[in-house]
Amino acid sequence: MTTPWDDFTGTYPSVADALAAAEGAGGALTCFSFDDSGEYDRSLRQGADGWTYEVALYPRGGLRELLKACWLDAEDRDEAVEQLRGALAAYVPESLRHPGIRVAQRPSTTNVPRIGWVQSLPVTGMRTWEDVRLAEKGMPLFDLVPLADGPDPDHWLLPEETFALFREHGLSARECAGCGAPVTDRHPHWPGVLVSTECEFGPVCDRSLLGDEPYRQVGHVLDAAQVRPSGKLTGKERKEQCEHCGVPVTEQNPDWPGTWTAIGRYRSPVCAVLGSGTDDASGYDLVDGVYPHVPAGLDSPAASAITAARKTGYFLRPGPLGW
């Protein structure tokens, strides 16, 4: 686990050295980091009023997945960024709002925007990293840390009030009626299939999260009336073999119609999950971490992504996916 200071203090002995590097880099120097309290960008930035030290606190868990799903769902994604900024600002209770805290978009490692709460301090008078640490401790931004994990830090499910708030800002904010996860049917690898942007479950609905045991691998649904036991195959379905994991698959599974799904006890449309090979910043932004089955000789929206992922930590996990 990195510390918030590794990329700065391990490379630049003093604040002045880091400022010189930031100026040479075009006016900004950023370090992504995470610890037990949250996920952050810490930056040195040059603006109209001089150099500032900035901390960006990002949502994570279910709240991060809601942001991603809303952005993927949007017809106008530039407009969706502004709507998400408004929703995150309104998400903060009035008692925790501070004039120095704003919601901003910061550079992402993918095309999915990285949006979070931001606060800045002037660098004037700061010479050592200890000066920066001491100044940072008093930032009201850190009062928002519990919010970044969602209303209940012990459970990643978001309440209906949060989905309603995001819808009030013009966003789709759809939740699965079976497991409560934010879902979208505009994921680049799963067009037309309801998926969670969480990096392992994807189109698989874990209904045990709402107290429905035992765990069943079924699809996400938007209508509570569609929450039902797993459908059964007839044995007459057309079968193919997945090019990447070799399991028999069919497009005629009743829970994922039109989507290639494994046949057998551990039926699932998920062929593989992206494993190691991404750094922390890339991992935070990841939305393409679950890959579908692709029958031999057929194309897929995920085909090129699978080819690239196999070079950077891609691994196959057919059958029980280990969660």
Coordinates of C-alpha atoms in Angstrom, one line a residue:
M1 CA 0.0 0.0 0.0
T2 CA 1.4 3.4 -1.0
T3 CA 1.4 6.4 1.3
P4 CA 0.1 9.8 0.2
W5 CA 3.6 11.2 0.1
D6 CA 5.7 8.5 -1.7
D7 CA 5.6 10.0 -5.1
F8 CA 6.5 13.5 -3.8
T9 CA 8.9 12.9 -1.0
G10 CA 10.7 10.0 -2.5
T11 CA 11.5 12.0 -5.6
Y12 CA 11.7 15.7 -4.5
P13 CA 13.6 16.6 -1.3
S14 CA 11.7 19.8 -0.8
V15 CA 8.6 21.7 -1.9
A16 CA 10.7 24.0 -4.0
D17 CA 12.1 21.0 -5.9
A18 CA 8.6 19.7 -6.6
L19 CA 7.4 23.1 -7.8
A20 CA 10.3 23.3 -10.2
A21 CA 9.3 19.9 -11.6
A22 CA 5.6 20.9 -11.8
E23 CA 6.5 24.1 -13.7
G24 CA 8.6 22.0 -16.1
A25 CA 5.6 19.6 -16.5
G26 CA 3.2 22.4 -17.6
G27 CA 2.0 23.7 -14.2
A28 CA 0.8 20.6 -12.4
L29 CA 2.3 17.7 -10.6
T30 CA 0.0 15.0 -9.2
C31 CA 0.2 11.9 -7.0
F32 CA -2.6 9.4 -6.8
S33 CA -2.7 7.5 -3.5
F34 CA -5.0 5.6 -1.2
D35 CA -5.0 4.6 2.4
D36 CA -7.5 3.2 4.8
S37 CA -9.5 6.4 4.9
G38 CA -9.9 7.0 1.1
E39 CA -8.5 7.5 -2.4
Y40 CA -7.0 10.8 -3.3
D41 CA -5.1 12.9 -5.8
R42 CA -2.6 15.3 -4.2
S43 CA -1.3 18.0 -6.5
L44 CA 0.8 21.1 -6.9
R45 CA -0.9 23.4 -9.3
Q46 CA -0.2 26.8 -10.8
G47 CA -3.1 29.1 -11.2
A48 CA -3.9 32.8 -11.6
D49 CA -3.2 33.3 -7.9
G50 CA 0.1 31.4 -7.9
W51 CA 0.9 27.9 -6.7
T52 CA -1.5 25.9 -4.6
Y53 CA -1.4 22.5 -2.9
E54 CA -4.6 20.6 -3.8
V55 CA -6.2 17.5 -2.4
A56 CA -9.0 15.7 -4.3
L57 CA -11.1 13.1 -2.4
Y58 CA -12.8 10.6 -4.6
P59 CA -15.9 8.5 -4.0
R60 CA -15.4 4.8 -3.8
G61 CA -17.4 1.6 -3.3
G62 CA -21.1 1.8 -4.3
L63 CA -20.9 5.6 -4.7
R64 CA -18.1 5.4 -7.3
E65 CA -20.0 2.7 -9.2
L66 CA -23.1 4.9 -9.3
L67 CA -21.1 7.7 -10.8
K68 CA -19.6 5.4 -13.5
A69 CA -23.0 3.8 -14.3
C70 CA -24.7 7.2 -14.7
W71 CA -21.9 8.5 -17.0
L72 CA -22.0 5.4 -19.2
D73 CA -25.8 5.6 -19.4
A74 CA -25.8 9.3 -20.5
E75 CA -26.7 10.4 -24.0
D76 CA -24.6 13.5 -23.6
R77 CA -21.6 12.5 -21.5
D78 CA -20.2 16.1 -21.3
E79 CA -23.4 17.2 -19.8
A80 CA -23.4 14.2 -17.5
V81 CA -20.1 15.3 -16.0
E82 CA -21.7 18.6 -14.9
Q83 CA -24.7 16.7 -13.6
L84 CA -22.5 14.4 -11.6
R85 CA -20.6 17.4 -10.1
G86 CA -24.0 18.9 -9.1
A87 CA -25.1 15.6 -7.6
L88 CA -21.9 15.1 -5.6
A89 CA -22.1 18.7 -4.3
A90 CA -25.7 18.2 -3.1
Y91 CA -24.8 14.8 -1.6
V92 CA -22.8 16.6 1.1
P93 CA -25.0 17.5 4.1
E94 CA -25.3 21.2 4.8
S95 CA -23.4 20.8 8.1
L96 CA -20.3 19.6 6.2
R97 CA -20.3 22.1 3.4
H98 CA -17.5 24.6 3.2
P99 CA -16.8 27.5 0.8
G100 CA -13.3 26.2 0.1
I101 CA -14.6 22.8 -1.0
R102 CA -15.7 22.3 -4.6
V103 CA -16.5 19.4 -6.9
A104 CA -14.1 19.1 -9.8
Q105 CA -13.1 16.7 -12.6
R106 CA -9.5 15.6 -12.7
P107 CA -7.5 13.6 -15.3
S108 CA -8.4 10.0 -15.5
T109 CA -6.4 7.0 -16.9
T110 CA -9.4 6.0 -19.0
N111 CA -12.2 7.8 -20.8
V112 CA -14.4 7.5 -17.7
P113 CA -14.1 10.8 -15.8
R114 CA -12.6 11.1 -12.4
I115 CA -14.8 13.4 -10.2
G116 CA -14.3 14.3 -6.6
W117 CA -14.4 16.9 -3.8
V118 CA -11.4 19.3 -4.0
Q119 CA -9.8 21.8 -1.7
S120 CA -6.7 23.9 -2.2
L121 CA -4.2 25.7 0.0
P122 CA -1.6 28.4 -1.1
V123 CA 1.9 27.0 -1.1
T124 CA 3.4 30.3 0.1
G125 CA 5.5 29.8 3.1
M126 CA 5.7 26.0 2.7
R127 CA 9.3 24.8 2.4
T128 CA 9.3 21.3 3.7
W129 CA 6.9 18.4 3.3
E130 CA 6.2 18.6 7.0
D131 CA 4.9 22.1 6.4
V132 CA 2.5 20.6 3.9
R133 CA 1.4 17.8 6.2
L134 CA 0.6 20.3 9.0
A135 CA -1.4 22.5 6.7
E136 CA -3.3 19.6 5.3
K137 CA -4.4 18.4 8.7
G138 CA -6.7 21.4 9.1
M139 CA -8.5 21.0 5.8
P140 CA -12.3 20.7 6.2
L141 CA -12.2 18.3 3.1
F142 CA -11.3 15.4 5.4
D143 CA -14.6 15.8 7.2
L144 CA -16.1 14.3 4.0
V145 CA -14.1 11.1 4.1
P146 CA -17.0 9.0 5.6
L147 CA -19.2 10.3 2.8
A148 CA -16.8 8.9 0.1
D149 CA -17.7 5.4 1.1
G150 CA -21.4 5.9 1.0
P151 CA -23.9 6.3 3.9
D152 CA -23.0 2.9 5.5
P153 CA -19.2 2.1 5.5
D154 CA -20.0 -1.5 6.6
H155 CA -22.2 -2.2 3.6
W156 CA -21.6 -1.0 0.0
L157 CA -25.3 -0.8 -0.9
L158 CA -26.6 2.7 -1.5
P159 CA -30.0 3.8 -0.2
E160 CA -32.8 4.7 -2.5
E161 CA -32.5 8.3 -1.4
T162 CA -29.0 8.5 -3.1
F163 CA -30.4 7.2 -6.4
A164 CA -33.2 9.7 -6.2
L165 CA -30.8 12.5 -5.6
F166 CA -28.8 11.6 -8.7
R167 CA -32.0 11.3 -10.7
E168 CA -33.0 14.8 -9.5
H169 CA -29.9 16.1 -11.3
G170 CA -30.9 14.6 -14.6
L171 CA -29.0 11.3 -14.3
S172 CA -30.3 7.8 -15.0
A173 CA -29.2 6.3 -11.6
R174 CA -30.7 2.8 -12.1
E175 CA -30.4 0.2 -9.5
C176 CA -30.8 -3.6 -9.8
A177 CA -34.0 -4.7 -8.1
G178 CA -32.3 -8.0 -7.1
C179 CA -29.0 -6.9 -5.5
G180 CA -29.2 -3.1 -5.2
A181 CA -26.1 -2.4 -7.4
P182 CA -26.0 0.6 -9.7
V183 CA -26.3 -0.8 -13.3
T184 CA -26.0 0.3 -16.9
D185 CA -26.7 -1.4 -20.2
R186 CA -24.1 0.8 -22.0
H187 CA -20.9 -0.8 -20.8
P188 CA -18.5 -1.0 -23.7
H189 CA -18.0 -4.8 -23.4
W190 CA -21.7 -5.6 -22.6
P191 CA -23.9 -3.5 -24.9
G192 CA -27.6 -4.1 -24.1
V193 CA -26.8 -6.2 -21.0
L194 CA -27.4 -4.8 -17.5
V195 CA -24.1 -4.8 -15.7
S196 CA -22.5 -3.4 -12.6
T197 CA -19.3 -1.5 -13.3
E198 CA -17.7 -3.2 -10.3
C199 CA -14.6 -4.9 -11.5
E200 CA -15.6 -8.6 -10.8
F201 CA -19.3 -9.1 -10.8
G202 CA -20.3 -7.3 -14.0
P203 CA -23.6 -8.8 -15.3
V204 CA -23.9 -11.3 -12.4
C205 CA -26.4 -10.3 -9.7
D206 CA -25.6 -11.4 -6.2
R207 CA -29.0 -11.5 -4.7
S208 CA -27.6 -12.8 -1.4
L209 CA -26.7 -9.1 -0.7
L210 CA -30.4 -8.5 0.0
G211 CA -30.7 -11.6 2.1
D212 CA -31.7 -14.1 -0.6
E213 CA -29.7 -17.3 0.0
P214 CA -28.2 -19.3 -1.4
Y215 CA -26.1 -17.4 -3.9
R216 CA -27.4 -17.7 -7.4
Q217 CA -25.8 -16.6 -10.6
V218 CA -28.5 -14.8 -12.4
G219 CA -28.8 -11.5 -14.3
H220 CA -29.5 -8.0 -13.0
V221 CA -33.2 -6.8 -13.3
L222 CA -34.8 -3.4 -12.9
D223 CA -38.2 -4.6 -11.9
A224 CA -38.7 -6.4 -8.6
A225 CA -41.3 -8.6 -10.2
Q226 CA -38.6 -10.1 -12.3
V227 CA -36.6 -11.3 -9.3
R228 CA -37.1 -15.0 -9.7
P229 CA -35.2 -18.3 -9.3
S230 CA -32.6 -19.1 -12.0
G231 CA -34.0 -20.3 -15.3
K232 CA -33.4 -23.8 -16.5
L233 CA -31.9 -24.9 -19.8
T234 CA -33.8 -27.3 -22.0
G235 CA -30.8 -29.2 -23.2
K236 CA -31.6 -28.3 -26.8
E237 CA -29.7 -25.0 -26.9
R238 CA -27.2 -24.3 -29.6
K239 CA -23.7 -24.7 -28.1
E240 CA -20.3 -23.2 -29.0
Q241 CA -16.9 -23.3 -27.3
C242 CA -15.5 -20.1 -25.8
E243 CA -12.3 -19.2 -27.6
H244 CA -10.5 -17.9 -24.5
C245 CA -11.5 -20.4 -21.7
G246 CA -12.7 -23.4 -23.7
V247 CA -16.0 -23.9 -21.8
P248 CA -19.2 -24.7 -23.7
V249 CA -21.4 -21.6 -24.1
T250 CA -24.9 -20.8 -25.4
E251 CA -26.8 -17.7 -26.3
Q252 CA -30.1 -19.2 -25.1
N253 CA -29.7 -19.0 -21.3
P254 CA -33.0 -17.7 -20.0
D255 CA -31.2 -15.3 -17.5
W256 CA -28.9 -13.8 -20.2
P257 CA -30.8 -14.2 -23.5
G258 CA -28.6 -13.3 -26.5
T259 CA -25.4 -13.3 -24.4
W260 CA -23.0 -16.1 -24.5
T261 CA -23.2 -17.9 -21.2
A262 CA -21.4 -21.0 -19.8
I263 CA -23.3 -24.2 -19.6
G264 CA -23.2 -26.2 -16.4
R265 CA -23.4 -25.8 -12.7
Y266 CA -21.4 -22.5 -12.6
R267 CA -23.1 -20.9 -15.6
S268 CA -22.1 -17.3 -16.1
P269 CA -21.5 -14.8 -18.9
V270 CA -18.2 -13.8 -17.4
C271 CA -15.2 -15.5 -19.1
A272 CA -12.5 -13.6 -17.3
V273 CA -11.6 -10.9 -14.9
L274 CA -8.6 -8.5 -15.2
G275 CA -6.1 -9.4 -12.5
S276 CA -2.8 -7.8 -11.7
G277 CA -1.1 -5.5 -14.1
T278 CA -2.7 -2.1 -13.3
D279 CA -1.4 0.5 -10.9
D280 CA -3.6 2.1 -8.2
A281 CA -4.7 5.0 -10.4
S282 CA -5.6 2.8 -13.3
G283 CA -7.4 0.4 -10.9
Y284 CA -9.5 3.3 -9.6
D285 CA -10.7 4.3 -13.0
L286 CA -11.2 0.8 -14.4
V287 CA -14.6 0.1 -15.8
D288 CA -13.6 -2.6 -18.3
G289 CA -12.5 -5.3 -15.9
V290 CA -15.0 -8.1 -16.7
Y291 CA -14.8 -9.9 -20.0
P292 CA -17.5 -11.9 -21.8
H293 CA -17.2 -15.3 -23.5
V294 CA -16.4 -15.1 -27.2
P295 CA -17.1 -18.2 -29.3
A296 CA -14.3 -19.2 -31.6
G297 CA -14.5 -17.4 -34.9
L298 CA -17.0 -14.8 -33.7
D299 CA -16.4 -11.1 -33.0
S300 CA -17.2 -9.3 -29.8
P301 CA -17.2 -5.7 -28.6
A302 CA -14.6 -6.9 -26.1
A303 CA -12.3 -8.7 -28.5
S304 CA -9.7 -6.0 -28.8
A305 CA -9.8 -5.2 -25.1
I306 CA -9.2 -8.9 -24.3
T307 CA -6.2 -9.0 -26.6
A308 CA -4.7 -6.0 -24.8
A309 CA -5.6 -7.2 -21.3
R310 CA -3.9 -10.6 -21.9
K311 CA -0.6 -8.7 -22.1
T312 CA -1.1 -6.9 -18.7
G313 CA -2.3 -9.3 -16.1
Y314 CA -5.3 -10.9 -17.8
F315 CA -6.2 -14.3 -16.4
L316 CA -9.0 -16.8 -17.0
R317 CA -11.4 -17.7 -14.3
P318 CA -14.0 -20.1 -15.8
G319 CA -16.4 -22.0 -13.5
P320 CA -16.9 -20.6 -9.9
L321 CA -15.4 -17.2 -10.0
G322 CA -14.0 -17.3 -6.5
W323 CA -16.2 -14.7 -4.7

